[in-house]
PDB file of C-alpha atoms in Angstrom:
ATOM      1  CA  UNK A 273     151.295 193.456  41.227  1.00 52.00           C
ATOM      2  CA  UNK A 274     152.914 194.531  37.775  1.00 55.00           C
ATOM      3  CA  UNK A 275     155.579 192.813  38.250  1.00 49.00           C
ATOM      4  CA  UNK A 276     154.454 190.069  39.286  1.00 54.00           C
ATOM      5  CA  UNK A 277     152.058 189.313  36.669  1.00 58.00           C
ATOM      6  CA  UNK A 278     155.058 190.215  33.926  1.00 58.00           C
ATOM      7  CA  UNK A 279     157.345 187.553  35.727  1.00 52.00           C
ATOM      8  CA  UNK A 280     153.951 184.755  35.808  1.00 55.00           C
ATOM      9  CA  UNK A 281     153.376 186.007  31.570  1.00 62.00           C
ATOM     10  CA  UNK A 282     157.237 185.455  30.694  1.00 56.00           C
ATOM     11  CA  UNK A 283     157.068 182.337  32.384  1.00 52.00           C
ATOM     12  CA  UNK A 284     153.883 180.820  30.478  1.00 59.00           C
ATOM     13  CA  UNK A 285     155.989 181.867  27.216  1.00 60.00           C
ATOM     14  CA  UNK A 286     159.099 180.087  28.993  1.00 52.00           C
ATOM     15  CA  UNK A 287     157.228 177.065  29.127  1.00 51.00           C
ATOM     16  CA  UNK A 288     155.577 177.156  25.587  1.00 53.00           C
ATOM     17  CA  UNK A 289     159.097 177.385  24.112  1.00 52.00           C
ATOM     18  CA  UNK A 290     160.077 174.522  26.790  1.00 52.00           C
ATOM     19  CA  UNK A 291     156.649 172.232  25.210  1.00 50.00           C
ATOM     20  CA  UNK A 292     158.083 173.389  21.674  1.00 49.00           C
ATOM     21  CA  UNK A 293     161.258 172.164  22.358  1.00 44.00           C
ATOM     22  CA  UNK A 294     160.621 169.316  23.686  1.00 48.00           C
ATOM     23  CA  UNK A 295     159.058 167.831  20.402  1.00 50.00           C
ATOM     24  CA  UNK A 296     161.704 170.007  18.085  1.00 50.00           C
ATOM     25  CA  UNK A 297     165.157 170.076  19.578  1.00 48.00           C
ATOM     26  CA  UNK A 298     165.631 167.455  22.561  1.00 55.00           C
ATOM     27  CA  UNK A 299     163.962 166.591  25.691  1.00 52.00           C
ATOM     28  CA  UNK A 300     167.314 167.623  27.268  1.00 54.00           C
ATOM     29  CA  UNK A 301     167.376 171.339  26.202  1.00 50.00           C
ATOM     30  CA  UNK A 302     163.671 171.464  27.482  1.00 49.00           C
ATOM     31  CA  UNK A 303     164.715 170.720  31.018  1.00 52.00           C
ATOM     32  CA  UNK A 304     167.415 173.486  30.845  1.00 51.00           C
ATOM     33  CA  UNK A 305     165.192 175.660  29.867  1.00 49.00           C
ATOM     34  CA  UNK A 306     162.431 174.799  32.104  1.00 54.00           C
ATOM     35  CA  UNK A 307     164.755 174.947  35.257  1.00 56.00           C
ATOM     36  CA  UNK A 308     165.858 178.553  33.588  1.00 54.00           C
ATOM     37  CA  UNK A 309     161.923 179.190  33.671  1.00 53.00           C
ATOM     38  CA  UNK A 310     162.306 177.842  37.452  1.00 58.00           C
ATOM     39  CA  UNK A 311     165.310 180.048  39.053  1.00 52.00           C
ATOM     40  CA  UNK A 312     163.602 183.525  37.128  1.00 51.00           C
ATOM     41  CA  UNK A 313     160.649 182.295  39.424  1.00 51.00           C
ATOM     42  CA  UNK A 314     162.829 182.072  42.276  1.00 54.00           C
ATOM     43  CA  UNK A 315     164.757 184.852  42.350  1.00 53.00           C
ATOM     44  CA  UNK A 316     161.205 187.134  42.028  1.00 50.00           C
ATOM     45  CA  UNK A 317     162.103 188.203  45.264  1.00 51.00           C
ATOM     46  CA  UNK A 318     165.314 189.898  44.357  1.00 57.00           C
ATOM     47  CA  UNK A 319     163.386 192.230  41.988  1.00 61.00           C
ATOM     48  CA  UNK A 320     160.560 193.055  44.553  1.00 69.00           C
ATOM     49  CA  UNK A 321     160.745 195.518  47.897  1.00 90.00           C
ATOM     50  CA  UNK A 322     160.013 193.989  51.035  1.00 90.00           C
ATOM     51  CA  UNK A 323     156.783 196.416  51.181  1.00 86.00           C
ATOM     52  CA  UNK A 324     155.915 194.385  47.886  1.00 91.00           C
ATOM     53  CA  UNK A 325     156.818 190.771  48.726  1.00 93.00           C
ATOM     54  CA  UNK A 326     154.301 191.882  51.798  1.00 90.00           C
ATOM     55  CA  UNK A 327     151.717 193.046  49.969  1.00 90.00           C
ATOM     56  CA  UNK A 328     151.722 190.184  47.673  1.00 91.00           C
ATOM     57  CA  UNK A 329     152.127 187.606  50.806  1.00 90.00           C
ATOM     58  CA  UNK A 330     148.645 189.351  52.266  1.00 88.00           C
ATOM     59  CA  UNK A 331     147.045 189.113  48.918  1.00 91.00           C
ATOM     60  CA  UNK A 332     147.447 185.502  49.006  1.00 91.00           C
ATOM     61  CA  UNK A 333     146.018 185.396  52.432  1.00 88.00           C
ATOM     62  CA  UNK A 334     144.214 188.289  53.828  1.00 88.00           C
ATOM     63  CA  UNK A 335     143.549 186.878  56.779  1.00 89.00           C
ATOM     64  CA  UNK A 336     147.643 185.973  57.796  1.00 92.00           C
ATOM     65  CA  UNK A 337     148.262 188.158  60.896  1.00 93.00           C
ATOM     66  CA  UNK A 338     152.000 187.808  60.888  1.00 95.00           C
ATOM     67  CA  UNK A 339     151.456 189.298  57.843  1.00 93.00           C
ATOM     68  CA  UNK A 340     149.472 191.968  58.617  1.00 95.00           C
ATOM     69  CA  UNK A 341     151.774 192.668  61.439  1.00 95.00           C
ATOM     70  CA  UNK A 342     154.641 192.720  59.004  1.00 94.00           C
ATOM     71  CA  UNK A 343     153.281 194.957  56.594  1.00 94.00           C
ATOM     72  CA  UNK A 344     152.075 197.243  59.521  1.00 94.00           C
ATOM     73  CA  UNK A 345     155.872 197.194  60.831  1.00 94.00           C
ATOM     74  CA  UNK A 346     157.067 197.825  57.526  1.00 94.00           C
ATOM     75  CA  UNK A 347     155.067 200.859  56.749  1.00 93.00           C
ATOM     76  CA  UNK A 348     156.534 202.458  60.200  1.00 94.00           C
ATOM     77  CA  UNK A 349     159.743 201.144  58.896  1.00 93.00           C
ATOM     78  CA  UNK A 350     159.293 203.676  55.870  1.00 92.00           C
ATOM     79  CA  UNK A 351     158.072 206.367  58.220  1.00 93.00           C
ATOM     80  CA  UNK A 352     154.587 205.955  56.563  1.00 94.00           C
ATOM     81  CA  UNK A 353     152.665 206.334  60.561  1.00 96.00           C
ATOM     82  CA  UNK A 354     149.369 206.833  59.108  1.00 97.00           C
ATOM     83  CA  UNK A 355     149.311 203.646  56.615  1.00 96.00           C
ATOM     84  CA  UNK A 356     151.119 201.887  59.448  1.00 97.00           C
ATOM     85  CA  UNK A 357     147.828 202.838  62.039  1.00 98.00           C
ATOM     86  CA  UNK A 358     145.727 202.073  59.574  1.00 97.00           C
ATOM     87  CA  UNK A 359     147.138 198.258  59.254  1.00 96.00           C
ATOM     88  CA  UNK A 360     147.504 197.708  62.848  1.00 97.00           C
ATOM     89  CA  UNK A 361     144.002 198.902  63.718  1.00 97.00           C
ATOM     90  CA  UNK A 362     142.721 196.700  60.510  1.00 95.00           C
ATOM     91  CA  UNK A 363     144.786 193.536  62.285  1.00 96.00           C
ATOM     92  CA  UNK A 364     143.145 194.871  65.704  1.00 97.00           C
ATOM     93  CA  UNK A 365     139.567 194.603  64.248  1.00 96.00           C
ATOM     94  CA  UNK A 366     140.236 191.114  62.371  1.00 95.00           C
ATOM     95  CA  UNK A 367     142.393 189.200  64.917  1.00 97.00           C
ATOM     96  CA  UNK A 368     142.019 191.128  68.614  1.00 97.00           C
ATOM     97  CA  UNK A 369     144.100 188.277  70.293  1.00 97.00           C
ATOM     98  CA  UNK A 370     147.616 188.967  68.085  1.00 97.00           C
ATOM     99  CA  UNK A 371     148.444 190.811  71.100  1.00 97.00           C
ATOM    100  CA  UNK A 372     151.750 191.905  69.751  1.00 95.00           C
ATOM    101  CA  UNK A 373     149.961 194.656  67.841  1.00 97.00           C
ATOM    102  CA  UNK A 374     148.752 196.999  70.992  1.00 98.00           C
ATOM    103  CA  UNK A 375     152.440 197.802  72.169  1.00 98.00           C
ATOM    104  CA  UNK A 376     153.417 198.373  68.514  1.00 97.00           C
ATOM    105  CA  UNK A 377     149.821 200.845  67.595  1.00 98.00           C
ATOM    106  CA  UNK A 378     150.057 202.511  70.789  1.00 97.00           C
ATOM    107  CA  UNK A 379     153.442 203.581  70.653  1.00 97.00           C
ATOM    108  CA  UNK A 380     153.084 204.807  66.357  1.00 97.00           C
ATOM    109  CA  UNK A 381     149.785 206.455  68.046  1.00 97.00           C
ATOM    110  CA  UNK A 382     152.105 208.311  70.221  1.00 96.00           C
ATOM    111  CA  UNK A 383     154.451 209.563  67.961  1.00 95.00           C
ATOM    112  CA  UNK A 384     151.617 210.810  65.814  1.00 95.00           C
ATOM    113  CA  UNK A 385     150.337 212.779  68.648  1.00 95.00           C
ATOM    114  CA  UNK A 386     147.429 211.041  69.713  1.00 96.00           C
ATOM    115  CA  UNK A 387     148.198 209.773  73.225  1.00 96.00           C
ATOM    116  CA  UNK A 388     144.796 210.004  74.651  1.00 96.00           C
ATOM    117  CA  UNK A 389     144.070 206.914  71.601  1.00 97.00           C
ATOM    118  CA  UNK A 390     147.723 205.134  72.660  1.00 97.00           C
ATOM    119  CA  UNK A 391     146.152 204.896  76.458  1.00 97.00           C
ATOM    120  CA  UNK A 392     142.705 203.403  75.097  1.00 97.00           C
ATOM    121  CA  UNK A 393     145.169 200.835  72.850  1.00 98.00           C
ATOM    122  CA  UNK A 394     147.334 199.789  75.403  1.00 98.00           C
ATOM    123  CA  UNK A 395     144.711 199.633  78.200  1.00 98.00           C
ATOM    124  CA  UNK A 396     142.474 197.366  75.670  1.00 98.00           C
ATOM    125  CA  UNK A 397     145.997 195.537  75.097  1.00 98.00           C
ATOM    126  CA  UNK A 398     146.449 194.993  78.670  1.00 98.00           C
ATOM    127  CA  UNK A 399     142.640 193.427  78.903  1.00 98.00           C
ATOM    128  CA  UNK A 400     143.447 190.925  76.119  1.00 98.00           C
ATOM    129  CA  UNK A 401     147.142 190.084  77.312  1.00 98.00           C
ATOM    130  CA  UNK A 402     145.236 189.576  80.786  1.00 98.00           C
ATOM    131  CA  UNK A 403     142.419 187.216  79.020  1.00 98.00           C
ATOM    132  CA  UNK A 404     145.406 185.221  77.325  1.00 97.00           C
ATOM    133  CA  UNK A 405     147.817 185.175  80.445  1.00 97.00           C
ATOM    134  CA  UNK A 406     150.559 186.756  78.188  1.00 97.00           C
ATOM    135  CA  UNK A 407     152.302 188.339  81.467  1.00 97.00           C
ATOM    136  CA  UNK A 408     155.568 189.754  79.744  1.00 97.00           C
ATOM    137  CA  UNK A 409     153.092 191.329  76.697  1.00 97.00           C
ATOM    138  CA  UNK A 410     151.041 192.663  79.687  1.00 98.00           C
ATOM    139  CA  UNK A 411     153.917 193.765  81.387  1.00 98.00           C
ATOM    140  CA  UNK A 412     155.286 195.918  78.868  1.00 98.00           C
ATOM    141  CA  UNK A 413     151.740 197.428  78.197  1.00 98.00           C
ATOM    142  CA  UNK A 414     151.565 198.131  81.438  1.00 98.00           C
ATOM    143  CA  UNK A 415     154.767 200.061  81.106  1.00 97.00           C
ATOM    144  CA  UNK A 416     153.886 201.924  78.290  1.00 97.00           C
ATOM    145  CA  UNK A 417     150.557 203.136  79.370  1.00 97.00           C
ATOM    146  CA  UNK A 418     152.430 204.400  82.590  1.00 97.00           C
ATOM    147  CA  UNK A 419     154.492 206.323  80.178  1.00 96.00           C
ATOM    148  CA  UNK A 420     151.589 207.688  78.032  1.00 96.00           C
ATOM    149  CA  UNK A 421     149.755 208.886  81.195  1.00 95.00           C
ATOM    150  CA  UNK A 422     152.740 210.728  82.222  1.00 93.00           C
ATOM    151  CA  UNK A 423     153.728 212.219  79.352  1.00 86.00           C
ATOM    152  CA  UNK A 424     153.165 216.002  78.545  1.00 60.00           C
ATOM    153  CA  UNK A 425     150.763 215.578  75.429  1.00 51.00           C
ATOM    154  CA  UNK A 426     147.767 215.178  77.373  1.00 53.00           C
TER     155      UNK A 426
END
């Protein structure tokens, strides 16, 4: 992340002059301008998207499947279906049991026209809710395969 890396650079100079101060001016103005160095930090966040702060939270830890679910959520969010597919099925194949995920890809499977792949997602969801004895995640699968079947795009 660009900006990310330009925030982490200014920083190391922040804390140069802060070292440089400290033996020049006063031990004082260092802390100032260390806890300057501190809030730029901080307030990272204000200068990045959520899409970003995602993106940056997953590169951290790849393997973090609230985050993966996030990001997923956040791409529909944008109205990016394909990118969010592609995230959901990646959580799908790295954590099967985050059974939140099936409702959620089967119905952006749906609205990208591909019912017949929604059924397989929410059936498979149904199996794993089943496995986990997640009733209301089951139920709700349950529910929207019904409405898959039934719909007119098959």
């Amino acid at each position: 992340m660009a900006v990310a890396a330009s925030v982490v650079a200014a920083l190391a100079a922040v804390v140069l002059v802060a070292v440089v101060l400290v033996a020049v001016v006063s031990a004082a103005a260092a802390v100032v301008l260390v806890a300057a160095a501190q809030v730029v930090v901080g307030n990272l966040s204000i200068f990045m998207s959520r899409l970003e702060q995602l993106q940056a939270f997953l590169e951290e830890d790849p393997s973090d499947s609230f985050v993966q679910f996030a990001l997923a959520s956040e791409f529909a969010k944008l109205g990016d279906l394909q990118k969010a597919i592609d995230t959901f099925e990646r959580l799908r194949t790295t954590d099967p049991s985050y059974v939140g995920l099936y409702f959620h890809l089967g119905k952006y499977l749906v609205a990208a026209g591909r019912t017949n792949e929604a059924i397989t997602v929410y059936r498979d969801g149904i199996a794993m809710a089943t496995q986990l004895s997640d009733l209301h995640a089951r139920a709700e699968l349950q529910s929207a395969l019904l409405e898959a079947e039934m719909s007119d795009d098959l």
